[in-house]
Amino acid sequence: MGKFILVIGPSGSGKGTLIHHARPLFPELVYPKSCTTRAKRAGEKDGEHYYFLELEDFKARVARGEFLEWAEYGGNFYGTLSAEVIPALSEGKLALKELEVQGVRQIREKLPKEQLAVVFINAGSWEEMEARIRARAPMPEDELLKRKLRYEDEMSYMKEADFVIENHLGGVETAKKEFERIIRSLVS
């Protein structure tokens, strides 16, 4: 029986960094891509970074029940197609994906608990997170306030995770090792 490893945590906690680190170490895992209605950014290719869909197509797929999870963020829709995950799980493979908390909640309603492993990345206090977010790119204060409110909601989900990785400032190498250990424990 396969397992879907869901990596969650607040924006800027290091989810993407840890998954990027894991990809070459665990090439046998399935890394499902998300669908999105947002415009392609420079250098992005359809089917490589995301599946870029028109809004009408996305909504039609939602109506047909094709998504394992989906949500709207910043006026754009994002989702994970069941076809990207279910066949791999049926073949006994592990799939690994970064998700928002809302996505995990939807997936928990659709897949048995035995097929899920939720890994929460805890990057510390809001002050630490704010410093990371500001270091990545300038952000308007109203957007930062929205991120803070979302951070508080996302942190409340930590207690429901199967694994928690501490990734405080300066601790990314330790977090990478812990992430590897968790994946290895699930592979064997």
Coordinates of C-alpha atoms in Angstrom, one line a residue:
M1 CA 0.0 0.0 0.0
G2 CA 1.4 3.4 -1.0
K3 CA 1.6 6.5 1.1
F4 CA 1.0 10.2 0.4
I5 CA 3.5 12.3 2.3
L6 CA 2.0 15.8 2.7
V7 CA 4.4 18.6 3.7
I8 CA 2.7 21.5 5.4
G9 CA 3.7 24.6 7.3
P10 CA 3.5 28.4 7.2
S11 CA 4.7 30.4 4.3
G12 CA 8.5 30.7 4.5
S13 CA 9.0 27.7 6.8
G14 CA 11.2 25.8 4.3
K15 CA 8.8 23.3 2.8
G16 CA 10.0 23.9 -0.7
T17 CA 13.7 23.8 0.4
L18 CA 13.2 20.4 2.1
I19 CA 11.4 18.9 -0.9
H20 CA 14.0 20.3 -3.3
H21 CA 16.6 18.6 -1.1
A22 CA 14.8 15.3 -1.1
R23 CA 14.1 15.0 -4.8
P24 CA 17.6 13.8 -5.9
L25 CA 17.9 11.6 -2.8
F26 CA 14.5 9.8 -3.4
P27 CA 14.0 9.6 -7.2
E28 CA 11.7 6.6 -6.7
L29 CA 9.0 8.8 -5.0
V30 CA 6.2 10.4 -7.1
Y31 CA 6.1 14.2 -7.0
P32 CA 2.6 15.2 -8.1
K33 CA 2.4 18.6 -9.8
S34 CA -0.4 21.1 -9.1
C35 CA -2.8 22.5 -11.5
T36 CA -3.3 26.3 -11.4
T37 CA -5.2 29.0 -13.2
R38 CA -2.5 31.6 -12.6
A39 CA -0.5 33.0 -15.4
K40 CA 2.9 31.3 -16.2
R41 CA 5.9 33.1 -14.8
A42 CA 9.1 33.6 -16.8
G43 CA 10.8 30.2 -17.3
E44 CA 7.8 28.1 -16.3
K45 CA 6.7 25.3 -18.6
D46 CA 3.3 23.6 -18.6
G47 CA 3.6 20.1 -17.2
E48 CA 7.0 20.8 -15.7
H49 CA 6.3 23.3 -13.0
Y50 CA 2.5 23.2 -13.0
Y51 CA -0.4 22.2 -15.2
F52 CA -1.7 25.6 -16.3
L53 CA -5.4 25.5 -16.9
E54 CA -8.0 28.0 -18.0
L55 CA -10.5 28.9 -15.2
E56 CA -13.4 27.2 -17.0
D57 CA -11.4 24.0 -17.4
F58 CA -10.4 24.1 -13.8
K59 CA -14.0 24.5 -12.6
A60 CA -15.2 21.8 -14.9
R61 CA -12.6 19.4 -13.4
V62 CA -13.8 20.4 -9.9
A63 CA -17.4 19.6 -10.9
R64 CA -16.3 16.2 -12.3
G65 CA -14.5 15.4 -9.0
E66 CA -11.1 15.1 -10.6
F67 CA -9.2 16.9 -7.8
L68 CA -8.0 15.2 -4.7
E69 CA -7.8 18.7 -3.2
W70 CA -8.2 22.3 -4.5
A71 CA -8.4 25.8 -3.2
E72 CA -8.3 29.5 -4.2
Y73 CA -5.4 31.7 -3.2
G74 CA -5.0 35.3 -4.2
G75 CA -7.7 35.1 -6.9
N76 CA -6.1 32.0 -8.6
F77 CA -7.1 28.3 -8.2
Y78 CA -4.7 25.5 -7.3
G79 CA -5.3 21.8 -7.0
T80 CA -3.9 18.3 -7.1
L81 CA -5.5 15.9 -9.6
S82 CA -6.5 12.5 -8.2
A83 CA -4.9 11.0 -11.3
E84 CA -1.5 12.4 -10.2
V85 CA -1.7 10.4 -6.9
I86 CA -4.1 7.5 -6.7
P87 CA -2.5 5.3 -9.4
A88 CA 0.9 5.7 -7.6
L89 CA -0.6 4.8 -4.2
S90 CA -2.4 1.8 -5.8
E91 CA 1.0 0.5 -7.0
G92 CA 2.4 0.8 -3.5
K93 CA 4.5 3.9 -4.2
L94 CA 5.1 6.9 -2.1
A95 CA 4.1 10.4 -3.3
L96 CA 5.5 13.6 -1.7
K97 CA 3.9 17.0 -2.1
E98 CA 3.9 20.4 -0.4
L99 CA 0.4 21.5 0.4
E100 CA -1.6 24.1 2.2
V101 CA -3.5 23.1 5.3
Q102 CA -6.8 23.3 3.6
G103 CA -5.6 20.7 1.0
V104 CA -4.6 18.3 3.8
R105 CA -8.1 18.6 5.3
Q106 CA -9.7 17.7 2.0
I107 CA -7.4 14.8 1.4
R108 CA -8.0 13.4 4.8
E109 CA -11.7 13.1 3.9
K110 CA -10.8 11.1 0.7
L111 CA -7.9 8.8 1.6
P112 CA -7.6 6.4 4.5
K113 CA -5.3 7.5 7.4
E114 CA -2.9 4.6 6.7
Q115 CA -2.1 6.1 3.3
L116 CA -1.2 9.5 4.7
A117 CA 1.8 11.0 6.5
V118 CA 1.6 14.6 7.4
V119 CA 4.9 16.4 8.0
F120 CA 4.7 19.9 9.6
I121 CA 7.6 22.3 9.2
N122 CA 7.8 24.6 12.2
A123 CA 10.0 27.6 11.6
G124 CA 9.4 29.2 14.9
S125 CA 7.8 32.4 16.0
W126 CA 6.0 34.9 13.8
E127 CA 8.9 37.2 14.2
E128 CA 11.3 34.6 12.7
M129 CA 8.8 34.0 9.9
E130 CA 8.4 37.7 9.2
A131 CA 12.1 38.1 8.9
R132 CA 12.3 35.2 6.3
I133 CA 9.4 36.5 4.3
R134 CA 10.9 40.0 4.2
A135 CA 14.2 38.6 3.2
R136 CA 12.7 36.8 0.2
A137 CA 11.0 39.8 -1.4
P138 CA 9.4 43.1 -0.5
M139 CA 5.8 42.8 0.6
P140 CA 3.1 45.4 1.3
E141 CA 2.1 45.6 5.0
D142 CA -1.5 44.5 4.3
E143 CA -0.3 41.3 2.6
L144 CA 2.1 40.8 5.6
L145 CA -0.9 41.0 7.9
K146 CA -2.8 38.4 5.9
R147 CA 0.3 36.2 6.1
K148 CA 0.4 36.6 9.9
L149 CA -3.3 35.6 10.2
R150 CA -2.7 32.6 8.0
Y151 CA 0.4 31.7 10.0
E152 CA -1.6 31.6 13.2
D153 CA -4.2 29.3 11.5
E154 CA -1.5 27.1 10.0
M155 CA 0.4 26.8 13.3
S156 CA -2.8 25.5 14.9
Y157 CA -2.6 22.5 12.6
M158 CA 0.8 21.4 13.9
K159 CA -0.7 19.2 16.6
E160 CA -2.5 17.1 14.0
A161 CA 0.7 16.3 12.0
D162 CA 2.3 12.9 12.2
F163 CA 5.8 14.4 12.2
V164 CA 7.1 17.9 13.1
I165 CA 10.4 19.2 11.9
E166 CA 11.9 22.2 13.6
N167 CA 13.5 24.5 11.0
H168 CA 14.3 27.6 12.9
L169 CA 16.7 30.3 11.6
G170 CA 20.1 28.7 10.9
G171 CA 18.8 25.1 11.3
V172 CA 18.1 24.1 7.8
E173 CA 20.8 21.4 7.6
T174 CA 19.4 19.7 10.7
A175 CA 15.9 20.0 9.2
K176 CA 17.1 18.4 6.0
K177 CA 18.6 15.4 7.9
E178 CA 15.4 15.0 9.9
F179 CA 13.3 15.1 6.7
E180 CA 15.5 12.4 5.1
R181 CA 15.1 10.3 8.2
I182 CA 11.3 10.6 8.1
I183 CA 11.2 9.7 4.4
R184 CA 13.5 6.7 4.9
S185 CA 11.3 5.4 7.7
L186 CA 8.3 5.6 5.4
V187 CA 10.0 4.0 2.4
S188 CA 11.1 0.9 4.4

